[in-house]
Short mmCIF file of C-alpha atoms in Angstrom, two decimals:
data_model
loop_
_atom_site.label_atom_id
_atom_site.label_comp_id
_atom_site.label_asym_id
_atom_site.label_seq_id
_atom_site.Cartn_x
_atom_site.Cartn_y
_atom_site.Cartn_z
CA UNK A 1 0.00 0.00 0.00
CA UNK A 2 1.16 3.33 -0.95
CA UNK A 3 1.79 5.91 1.78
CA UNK A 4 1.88 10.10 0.93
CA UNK A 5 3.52 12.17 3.25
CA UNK A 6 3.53 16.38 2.96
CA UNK A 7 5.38 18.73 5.47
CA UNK A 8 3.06 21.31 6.09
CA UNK A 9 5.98 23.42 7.37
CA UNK A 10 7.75 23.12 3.95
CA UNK A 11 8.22 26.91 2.24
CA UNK A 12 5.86 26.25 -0.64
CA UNK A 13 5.98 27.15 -4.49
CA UNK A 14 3.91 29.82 -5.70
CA UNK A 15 1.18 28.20 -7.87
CA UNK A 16 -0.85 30.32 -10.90
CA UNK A 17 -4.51 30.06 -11.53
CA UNK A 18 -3.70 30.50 -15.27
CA UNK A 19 -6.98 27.90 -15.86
CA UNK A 20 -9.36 30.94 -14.65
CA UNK A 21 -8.12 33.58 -17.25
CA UNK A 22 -10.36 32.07 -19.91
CA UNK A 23 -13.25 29.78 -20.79
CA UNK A 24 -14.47 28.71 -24.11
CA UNK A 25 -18.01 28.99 -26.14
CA UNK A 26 -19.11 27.92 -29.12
CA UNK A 27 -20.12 31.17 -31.60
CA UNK A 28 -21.48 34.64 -30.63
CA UNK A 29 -24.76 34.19 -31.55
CA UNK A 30 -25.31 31.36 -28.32
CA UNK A 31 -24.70 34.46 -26.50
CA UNK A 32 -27.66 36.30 -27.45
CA UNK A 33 -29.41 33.02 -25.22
CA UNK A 34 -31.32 32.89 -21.99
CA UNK A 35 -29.67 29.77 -20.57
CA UNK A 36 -26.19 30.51 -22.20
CA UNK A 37 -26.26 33.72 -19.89
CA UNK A 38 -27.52 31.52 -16.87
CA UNK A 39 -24.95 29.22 -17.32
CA UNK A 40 -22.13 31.67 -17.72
CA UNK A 41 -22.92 33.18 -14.83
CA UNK A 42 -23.03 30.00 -12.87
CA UNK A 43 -19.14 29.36 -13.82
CA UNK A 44 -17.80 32.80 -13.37
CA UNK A 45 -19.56 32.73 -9.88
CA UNK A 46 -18.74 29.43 -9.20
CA UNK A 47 -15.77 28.27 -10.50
CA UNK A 48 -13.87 31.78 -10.75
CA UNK A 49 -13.64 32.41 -14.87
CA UNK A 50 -12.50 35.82 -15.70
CA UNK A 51 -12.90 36.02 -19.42
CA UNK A 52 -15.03 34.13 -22.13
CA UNK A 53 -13.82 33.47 -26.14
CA UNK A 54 -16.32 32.60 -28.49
CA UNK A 55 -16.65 32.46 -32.56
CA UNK A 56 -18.14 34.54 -34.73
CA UNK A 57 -18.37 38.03 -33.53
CA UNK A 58 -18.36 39.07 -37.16
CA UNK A 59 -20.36 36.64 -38.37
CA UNK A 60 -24.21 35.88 -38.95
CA UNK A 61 -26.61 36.37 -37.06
CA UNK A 62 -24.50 39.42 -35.56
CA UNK A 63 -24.90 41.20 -38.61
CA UNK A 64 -21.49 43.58 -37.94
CA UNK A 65 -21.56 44.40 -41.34
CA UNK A 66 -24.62 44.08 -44.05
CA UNK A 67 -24.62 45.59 -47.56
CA UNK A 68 -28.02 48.05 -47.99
CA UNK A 69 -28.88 49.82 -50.83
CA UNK A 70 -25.35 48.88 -52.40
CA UNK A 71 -23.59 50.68 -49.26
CA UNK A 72 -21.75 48.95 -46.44
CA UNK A 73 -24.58 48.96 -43.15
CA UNK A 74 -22.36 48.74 -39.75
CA UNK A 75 -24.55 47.25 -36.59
CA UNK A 76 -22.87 46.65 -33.54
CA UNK A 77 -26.91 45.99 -31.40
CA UNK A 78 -26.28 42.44 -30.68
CA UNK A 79 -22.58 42.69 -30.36
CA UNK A 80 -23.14 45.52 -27.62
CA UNK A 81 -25.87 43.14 -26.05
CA UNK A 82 -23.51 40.53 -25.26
CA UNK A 83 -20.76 42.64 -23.89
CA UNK A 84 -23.25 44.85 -21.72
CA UNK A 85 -24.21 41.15 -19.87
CA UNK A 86 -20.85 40.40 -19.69
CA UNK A 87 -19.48 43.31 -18.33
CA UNK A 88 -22.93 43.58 -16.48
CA UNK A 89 -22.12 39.92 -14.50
CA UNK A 90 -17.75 41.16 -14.10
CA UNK A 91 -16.70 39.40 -16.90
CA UNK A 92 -14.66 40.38 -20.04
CA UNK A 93 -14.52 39.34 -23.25
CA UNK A 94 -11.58 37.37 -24.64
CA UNK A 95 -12.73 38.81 -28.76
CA UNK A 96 -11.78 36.22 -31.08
CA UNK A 97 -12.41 38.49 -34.27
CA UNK A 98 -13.66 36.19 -36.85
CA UNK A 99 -15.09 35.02 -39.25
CA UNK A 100 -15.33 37.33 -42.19
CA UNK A 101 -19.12 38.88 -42.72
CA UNK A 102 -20.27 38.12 -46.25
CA UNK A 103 -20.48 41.50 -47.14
CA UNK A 104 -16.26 41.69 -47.37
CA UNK A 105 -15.61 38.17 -48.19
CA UNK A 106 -13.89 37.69 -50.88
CA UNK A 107 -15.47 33.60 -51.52
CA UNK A 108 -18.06 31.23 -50.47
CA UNK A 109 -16.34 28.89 -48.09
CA UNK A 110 -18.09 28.62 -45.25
CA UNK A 111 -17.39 26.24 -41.86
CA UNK A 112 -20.48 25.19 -38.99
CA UNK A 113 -24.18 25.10 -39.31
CA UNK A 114 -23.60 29.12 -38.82
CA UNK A 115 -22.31 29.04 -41.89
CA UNK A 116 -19.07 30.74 -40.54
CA UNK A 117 -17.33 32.11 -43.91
CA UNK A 118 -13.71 31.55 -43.80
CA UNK A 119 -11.93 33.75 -46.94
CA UNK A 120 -9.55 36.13 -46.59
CA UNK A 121 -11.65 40.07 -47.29
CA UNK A 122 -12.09 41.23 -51.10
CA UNK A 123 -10.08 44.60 -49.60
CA UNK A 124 -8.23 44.62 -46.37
CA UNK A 125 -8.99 48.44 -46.10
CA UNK A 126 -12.37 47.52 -45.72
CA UNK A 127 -11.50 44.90 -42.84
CA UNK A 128 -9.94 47.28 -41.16
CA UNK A 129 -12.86 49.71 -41.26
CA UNK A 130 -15.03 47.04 -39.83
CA UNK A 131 -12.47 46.72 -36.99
CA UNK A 132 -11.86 50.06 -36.44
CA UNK A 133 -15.51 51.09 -36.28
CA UNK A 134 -16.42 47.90 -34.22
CA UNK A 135 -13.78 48.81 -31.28
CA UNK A 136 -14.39 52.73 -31.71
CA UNK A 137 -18.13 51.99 -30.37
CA UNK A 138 -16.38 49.37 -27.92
CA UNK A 139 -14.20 51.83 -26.12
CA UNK A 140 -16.87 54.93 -26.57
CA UNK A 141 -19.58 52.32 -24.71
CA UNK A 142 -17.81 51.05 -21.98
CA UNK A 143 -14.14 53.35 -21.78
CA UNK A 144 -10.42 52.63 -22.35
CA UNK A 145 -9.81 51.58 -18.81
CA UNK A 146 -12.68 48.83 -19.18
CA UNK A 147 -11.35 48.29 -22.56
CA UNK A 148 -7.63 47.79 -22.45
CA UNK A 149 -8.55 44.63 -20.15
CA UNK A 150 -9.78 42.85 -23.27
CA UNK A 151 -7.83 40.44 -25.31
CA UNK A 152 -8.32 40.80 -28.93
CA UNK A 153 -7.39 37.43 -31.44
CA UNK A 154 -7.08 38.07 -34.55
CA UNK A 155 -9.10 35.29 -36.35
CA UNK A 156 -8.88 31.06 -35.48
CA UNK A 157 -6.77 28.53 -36.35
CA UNK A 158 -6.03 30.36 -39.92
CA UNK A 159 -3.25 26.97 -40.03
CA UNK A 160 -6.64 24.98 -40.94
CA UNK A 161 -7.46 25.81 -44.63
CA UNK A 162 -11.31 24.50 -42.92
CA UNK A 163 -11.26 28.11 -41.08
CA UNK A 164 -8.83 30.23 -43.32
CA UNK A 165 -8.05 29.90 -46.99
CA UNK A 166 -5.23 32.48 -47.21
CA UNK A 167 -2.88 30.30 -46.15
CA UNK A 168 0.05 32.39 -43.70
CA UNK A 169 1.17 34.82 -45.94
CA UNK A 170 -2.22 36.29 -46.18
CA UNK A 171 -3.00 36.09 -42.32
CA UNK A 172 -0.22 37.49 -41.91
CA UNK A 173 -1.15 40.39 -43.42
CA UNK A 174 -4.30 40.15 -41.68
CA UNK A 175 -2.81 40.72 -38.50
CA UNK A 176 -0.83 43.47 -39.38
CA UNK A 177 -3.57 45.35 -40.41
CA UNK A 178 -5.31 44.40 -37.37
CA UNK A 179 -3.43 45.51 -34.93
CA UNK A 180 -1.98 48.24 -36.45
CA UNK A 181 -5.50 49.72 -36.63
CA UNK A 182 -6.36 48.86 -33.00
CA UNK A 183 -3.29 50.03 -31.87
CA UNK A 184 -3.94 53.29 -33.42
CA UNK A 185 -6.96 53.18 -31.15
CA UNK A 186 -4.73 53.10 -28.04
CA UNK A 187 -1.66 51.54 -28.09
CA UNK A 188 -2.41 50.12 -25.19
CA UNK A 189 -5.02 47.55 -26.17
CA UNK A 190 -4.01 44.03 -25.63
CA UNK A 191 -3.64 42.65 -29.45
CA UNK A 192 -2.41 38.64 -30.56
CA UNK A 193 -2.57 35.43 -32.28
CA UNK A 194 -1.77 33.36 -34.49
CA UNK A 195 -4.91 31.20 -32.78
CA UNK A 196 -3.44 28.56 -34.42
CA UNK A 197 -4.27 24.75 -33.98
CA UNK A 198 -1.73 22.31 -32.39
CA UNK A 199 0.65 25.02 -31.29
CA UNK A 200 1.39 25.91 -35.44
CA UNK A 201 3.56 28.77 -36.85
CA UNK A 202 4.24 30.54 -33.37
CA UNK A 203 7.89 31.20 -34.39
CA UNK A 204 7.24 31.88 -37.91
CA UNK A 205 4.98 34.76 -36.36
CA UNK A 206 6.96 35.83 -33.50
CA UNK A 207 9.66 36.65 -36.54
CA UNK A 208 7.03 38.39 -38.62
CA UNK A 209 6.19 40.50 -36.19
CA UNK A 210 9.73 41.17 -35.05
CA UNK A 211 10.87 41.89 -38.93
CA UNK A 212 7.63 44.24 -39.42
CA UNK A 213 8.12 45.99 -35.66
CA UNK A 214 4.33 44.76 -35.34
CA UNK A 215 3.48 44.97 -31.44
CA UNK A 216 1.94 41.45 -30.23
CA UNK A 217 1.17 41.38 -26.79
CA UNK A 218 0.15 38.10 -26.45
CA UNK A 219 1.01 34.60 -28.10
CA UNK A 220 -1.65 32.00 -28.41
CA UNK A 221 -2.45 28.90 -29.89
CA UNK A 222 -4.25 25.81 -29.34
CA UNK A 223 -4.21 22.05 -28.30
CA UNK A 224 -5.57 18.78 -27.85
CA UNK A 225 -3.92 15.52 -27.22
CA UNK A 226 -5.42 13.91 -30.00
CA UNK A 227 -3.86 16.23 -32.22
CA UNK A 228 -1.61 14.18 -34.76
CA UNK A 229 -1.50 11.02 -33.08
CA UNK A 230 -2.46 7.82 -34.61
CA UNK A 231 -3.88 7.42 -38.58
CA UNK A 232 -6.71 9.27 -40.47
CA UNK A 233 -9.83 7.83 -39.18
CA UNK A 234 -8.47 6.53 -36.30
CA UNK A 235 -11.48 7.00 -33.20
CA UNK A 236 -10.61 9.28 -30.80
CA UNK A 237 -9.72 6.34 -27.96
CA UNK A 238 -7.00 5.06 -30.62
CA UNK A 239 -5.46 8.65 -30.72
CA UNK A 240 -5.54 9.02 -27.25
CA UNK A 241 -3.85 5.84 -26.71
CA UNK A 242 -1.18 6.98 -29.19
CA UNK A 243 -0.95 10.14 -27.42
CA UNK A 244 2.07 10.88 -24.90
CA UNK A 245 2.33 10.96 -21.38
CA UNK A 246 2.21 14.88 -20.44
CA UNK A 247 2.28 16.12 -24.15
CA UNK A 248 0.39 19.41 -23.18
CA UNK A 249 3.43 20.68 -21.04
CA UNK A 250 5.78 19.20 -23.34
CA UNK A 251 4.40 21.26 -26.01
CA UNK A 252 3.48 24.22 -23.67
CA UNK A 253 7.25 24.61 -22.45
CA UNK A 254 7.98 24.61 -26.27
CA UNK A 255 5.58 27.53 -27.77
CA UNK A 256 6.60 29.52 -24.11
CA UNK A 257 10.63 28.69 -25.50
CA UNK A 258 9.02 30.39 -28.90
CA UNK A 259 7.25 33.46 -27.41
CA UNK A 260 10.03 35.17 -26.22
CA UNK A 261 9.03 36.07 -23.11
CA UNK A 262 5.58 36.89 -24.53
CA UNK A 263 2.54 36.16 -22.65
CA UNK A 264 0.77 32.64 -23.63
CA UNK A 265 -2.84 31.94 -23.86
CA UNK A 266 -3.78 28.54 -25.08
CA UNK A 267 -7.67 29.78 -26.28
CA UNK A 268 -8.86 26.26 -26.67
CA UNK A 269 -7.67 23.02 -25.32
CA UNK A 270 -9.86 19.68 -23.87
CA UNK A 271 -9.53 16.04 -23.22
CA UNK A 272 -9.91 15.59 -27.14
CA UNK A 273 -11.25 17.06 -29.98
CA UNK A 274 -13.90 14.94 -30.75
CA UNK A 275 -17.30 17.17 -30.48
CA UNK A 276 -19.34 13.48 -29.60
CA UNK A 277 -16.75 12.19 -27.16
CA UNK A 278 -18.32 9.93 -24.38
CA UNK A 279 -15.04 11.00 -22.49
CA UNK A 280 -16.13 14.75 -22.20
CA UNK A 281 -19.06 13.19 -19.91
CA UNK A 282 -16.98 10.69 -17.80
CA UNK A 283 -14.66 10.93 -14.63
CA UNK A 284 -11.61 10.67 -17.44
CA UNK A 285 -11.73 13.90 -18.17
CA UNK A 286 -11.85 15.27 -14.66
CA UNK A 287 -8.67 13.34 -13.95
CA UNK A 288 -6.96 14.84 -17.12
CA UNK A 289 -8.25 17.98 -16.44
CA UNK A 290 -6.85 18.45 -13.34
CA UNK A 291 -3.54 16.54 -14.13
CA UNK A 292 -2.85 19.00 -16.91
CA UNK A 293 -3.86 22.43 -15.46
CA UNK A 294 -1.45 21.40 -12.36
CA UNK A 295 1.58 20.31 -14.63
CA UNK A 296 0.64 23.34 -16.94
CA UNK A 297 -0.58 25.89 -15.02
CA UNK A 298 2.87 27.51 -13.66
CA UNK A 299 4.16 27.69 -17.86
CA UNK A 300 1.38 30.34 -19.12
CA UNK A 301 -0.86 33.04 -18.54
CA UNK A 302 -4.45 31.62 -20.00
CA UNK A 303 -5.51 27.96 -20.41
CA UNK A 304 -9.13 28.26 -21.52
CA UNK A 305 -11.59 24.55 -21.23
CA UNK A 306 -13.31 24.43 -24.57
CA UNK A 307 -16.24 24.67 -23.27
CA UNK A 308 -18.08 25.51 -20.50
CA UNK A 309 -21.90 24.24 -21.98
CA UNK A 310 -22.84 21.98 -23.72
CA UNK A 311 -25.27 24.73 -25.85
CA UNK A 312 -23.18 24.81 -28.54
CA UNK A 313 -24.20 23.93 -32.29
CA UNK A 314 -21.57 23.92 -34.50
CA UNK A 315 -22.42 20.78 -36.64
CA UNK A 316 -26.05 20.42 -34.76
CA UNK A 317 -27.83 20.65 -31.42
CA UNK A 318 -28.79 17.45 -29.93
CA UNK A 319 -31.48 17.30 -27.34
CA UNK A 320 -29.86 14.44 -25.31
CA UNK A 321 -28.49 15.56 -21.80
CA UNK A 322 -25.36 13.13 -22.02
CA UNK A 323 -24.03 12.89 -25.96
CA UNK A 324 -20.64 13.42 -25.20
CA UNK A 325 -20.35 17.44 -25.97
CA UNK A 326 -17.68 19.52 -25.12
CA UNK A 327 -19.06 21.20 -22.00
CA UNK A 328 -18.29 21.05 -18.12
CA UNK A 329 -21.96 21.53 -18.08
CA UNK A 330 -24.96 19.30 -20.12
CA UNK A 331 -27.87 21.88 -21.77
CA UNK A 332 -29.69 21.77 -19.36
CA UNK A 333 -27.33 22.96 -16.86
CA UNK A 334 -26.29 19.25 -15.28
CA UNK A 335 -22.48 19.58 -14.31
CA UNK A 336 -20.18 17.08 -15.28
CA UNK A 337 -17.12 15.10 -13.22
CA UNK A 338 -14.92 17.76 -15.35
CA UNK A 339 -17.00 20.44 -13.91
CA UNK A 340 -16.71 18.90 -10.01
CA UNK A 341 -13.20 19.31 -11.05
CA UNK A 342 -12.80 23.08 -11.96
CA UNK A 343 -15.11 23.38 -8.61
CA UNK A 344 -11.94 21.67 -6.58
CA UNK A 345 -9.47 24.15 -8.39
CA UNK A 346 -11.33 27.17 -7.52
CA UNK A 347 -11.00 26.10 -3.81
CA UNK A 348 -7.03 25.33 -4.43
CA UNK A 349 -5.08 27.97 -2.49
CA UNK A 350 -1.75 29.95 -3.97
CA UNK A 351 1.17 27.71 -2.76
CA UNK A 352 2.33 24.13 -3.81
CA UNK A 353 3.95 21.77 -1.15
CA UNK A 354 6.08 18.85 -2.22
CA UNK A 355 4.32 15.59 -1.57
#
């Protein structure tokens, strides 16, 4: 039998609560919901989340940007209506700004059952309009000092050709347009990416921005431990069993070694990325939950749970309270073991003792 012993006495090790930066949602438009709200609130009260990233802020049914009468048709109503709750409940918005409204896209490509379209704009000029205009009536709503606690992503995963058919040159250029026109806002507005999948092109875009004297205040990226283990079509308890032992820190330590002493958000990582994984529901992921926040936790700034509810829709919305989504909680507001877990973190204190 196994025996644990801890000196309480010990001088302990400063621990972060980098897990409470950031929670994930599906798209913008869940936020416009009754029950999404409910449930948001729950966690932030709850569990201690600071910030929530969704999809889509640009996208239908937000309607940023419509063409009327053959002239461009800015609406910011229902993006307004989702930052006055969150600010409302002491939350803050961690603005993913994607995907590109129809009116400036420059093909039909789309991604979700929102129809998310993922092409580059017809004319970056007019991208940066839209995101000039868009954080203009941000900072004029709720002030810089509210406003310069905001994280603003420029665009997700643009690595996938499923959410950005550019390719990096043209993202690239996306984000230098980007924050160059927030910055001119106020410089000092928290700007970053690349958002990209499985920890992709972070040194390729810490040089950009170094070659270009582009300001990035923030490095983030993505990961899940199925990502690139096993063969195509392999199900997701094949890749997990082809997974490593701690591969989230392993990679972690790495894009941290890239930054350059940048901060790092990881803006979406789970137990896999299967959106119908039985896993999400089961005492598994509560275990690797709480396994990798501790071994992770102390290496960056933000490691946002994708997601905190279940109401979420991207391929379709299933009625079933168990059906293996993403969330800590089921729609209908049920929490999960992986949601028992984030309840034990918020309780964990802010030193470590050797065991």
């Amino acid at each position: 039998m196994l025996e644990f012993t801890c000196d309480t006495q010990q001088s302990g090790k400063q621990i972060s609560h980098s897990w409470k930066h950031t929670v994930g949602s599906g798209h913008a438009g869940l936020a416009l919901r009754a029950d999404w709200r409910q449930q948001l609130k729950q966690c932030h009260d709850k569990l201690g989340f600071e910030h929530v990233r969704f999809h889509g802020i640009l996208s239908a049914p937000m309607d940023t940007l419509t063409i009327q009468m053959d002239k461009p048709c800015y609406s910011f109503y229902n993006a307004n209506n989702i930052m006055d709750f969150l600010v409302g409940i002491g939350m803050r918005p961690f603005v993913e700004l994607s995907f590109m409204p129809r009116a400036l896209s420059s093909g039909d490509k789309t991604v979700f059952e929102y129809q998310a379209n993922v092409t580059p704009p017809r004319d970056f000029k007019d991208w940066a309009t839209l995101i000039d205009k868009l954080v203009r009536n941000w900072v004029d709503r709720y002030g810089l000092e509210e406003v310069r606690k905001w994280y603003f992503e420029v665009w997700n995963e643009p690595n996938l050709e499923n959410f950005w058919t550019g390719g990096q040159e043209k993202y690239f250029q996306l984000y230098k347009l980007t924050v160059e026109t927030i910055k001119n806002i106020d410089a000092d507005l928290h700007v970053g990416g690349p958002a990209t999948a499985a920890n992709d092109w972070i040194p390729e875009f810490v040089s950009f921005c170094d070659k270009n004297n582009l300001p990035a205040d923030f490095i983030s990226t993505h990961q899940y431990p199925t990502d690139a283990f096993g063969n195509p079509g392999d199900d997701t308890i094949t890749q997990l069993s082809k997974s490593k032992r701690s591969i989230m820190t392993t990679n972690a330590k790495e894009v941290v070694k890239y930054a350059a002493g940048k901060p790092v958000y990881y803006t979406e990582w789970s137990t896999s990325s299967n959106p119908r994984d039985s896993l999400h529901d089961q005492p598994f992921a509560a275990a690797f939950v709480t396994k990798t926040l501790m071994e992770v936790c102390e290496h960056v700034q933000g490691y946002s749970y994708w997601t905190f509810s279940d109401i979420f829709d991207e391929n379709f919305f299933p009625e079933q309270p168990f059906q293996g989504g993403f969330g800590m909680l089921t729609i209908d507001g049920i929490p999960k073991p992986v949601y028992r877990a984030y309840e034990l973190l918020s309780q964990v204190g802010s030193e470590r003792l050797e065991v």
